[in-house]
XYZ file of C-alpha atoms in Angstrom:
115
model
C 30.128 11.991 20.329
C 28.711 11.932 16.855
C 31.050 13.557 14.255
C 29.623 15.887 11.456
C 29.832 13.278 8.734
C 27.972 10.722 10.877
C 25.394 13.289 11.719
C 24.821 14.127 8.087
C 24.508 10.465 7.095
C 21.897 10.017 9.935
C 20.082 13.091 8.770
C 20.030 11.843 5.162
C 18.638 8.437 6.389
C 15.855 10.233 8.281
C 14.948 12.397 5.261
C 14.826 9.424 2.962
C 12.600 7.629 5.506
C 10.272 10.667 5.588
C 10.227 10.959 1.765
C 9.358 7.256 1.535
C 6.410 7.817 4.002
C 5.150 11.049 2.478
C 5.585 10.371 -1.267
C 3.280 7.724 -2.752
C 4.086 6.068 -6.168
C 1.318 8.050 -7.835
C 0.686 11.801 -6.839
C -2.626 12.321 -8.366
C -2.833 16.060 -7.515
C 0.610 16.774 -9.049
C -0.095 14.599 -12.126
C -3.500 16.390 -12.727
C -1.872 19.785 -12.639
C 1.354 18.972 -14.430
C 0.813 16.780 -17.424
C 4.177 17.636 -18.958
C 7.595 18.411 -17.302
C 7.722 21.948 -16.161
C 10.165 24.323 -14.591
C 8.953 26.766 -11.884
C 9.606 28.385 -8.626
C 8.093 28.657 -5.275
C 8.759 30.911 -2.193
C 8.928 29.823 1.425
C 7.065 32.564 3.351
C 6.940 32.844 7.148
C 3.369 32.476 8.431
C 3.968 33.806 11.901
C 6.705 35.503 13.973
C 9.160 33.088 15.621
C 12.565 31.535 15.364
C 13.383 29.628 12.242
C 15.207 26.347 12.469
C 15.753 23.500 10.018
C 16.528 25.475 6.799
C 19.474 23.185 5.943
C 17.245 20.122 6.352
C 14.660 21.874 4.148
C 17.210 22.350 1.429
C 18.587 18.828 1.864
C 15.246 17.295 1.024
C 15.456 18.897 -2.363
C 19.111 17.961 -2.828
C 18.218 14.431 -2.340
C 15.341 14.528 -4.802
C 17.344 16.344 -7.420
C 16.352 18.795 -10.088
C 15.729 21.723 -7.580
C 17.789 24.607 -6.389
C 17.216 26.228 -3.007
C 18.330 29.623 -2.089
C 18.108 30.233 1.748
C 17.333 33.758 2.593
C 17.390 33.389 6.362
C 19.647 31.670 8.940
C 18.850 28.978 11.442
C 18.371 30.492 14.817
C 17.229 33.846 13.388
C 14.104 35.615 14.548
C 11.728 35.920 11.740
C 8.608 37.938 11.037
C 5.245 37.016 9.496
C 5.414 37.586 5.755
C 9.278 37.376 5.633
C 10.681 35.397 2.637
C 12.802 32.597 3.887
C 13.784 30.661 0.768
C 13.367 30.529 -2.979
C 12.945 27.140 -4.553
C 13.441 26.705 -8.357
C 13.543 23.858 -10.754
C 11.374 20.840 -11.752
C 7.873 21.484 -10.525
C 7.152 17.819 -9.881
C 10.157 17.637 -7.654
C 9.187 20.892 -5.891
C 5.670 19.451 -5.162
C 7.012 16.035 -4.300
C 9.331 17.379 -1.559
C 6.977 20.115 -0.274
C 5.258 18.168 2.506
C 8.475 16.541 3.787
C 10.474 19.752 3.705
C 7.781 21.737 5.411
C 7.196 19.047 8.097
C 10.915 19.116 9.183
C 10.949 22.950 9.083
C 7.693 23.357 11.036
C 8.700 20.850 13.767
C 12.154 22.326 14.285
C 11.043 25.831 14.206
C 8.175 25.113 16.654
C 10.784 23.719 19.036
C 13.164 26.678 18.501
C 10.471 29.261 19.038
């Protein structure tokens, strides 16, 4: 049986691998929009009714990147509705955009299975 610490270590390894795959050394889109460091915020909004899963993994992506705070507004296993705000993400805009694809991939996959 895998203990909680081992599970977190394995999750972090998986997240780091996904970030390495998703994040190229030069993000042309982000660099064209953000020429200087900028603070900002984003909201995670549910696109359809379902069961949310993977919010802690979503938040952990940003913890590993650093410079971003995530406020979770729903709980794993909760039934959610289209248009519901699930999280607020605040901090360095480059980090927010860098982690977006990885964080959403985990969340969508896990929520799809949960639903």
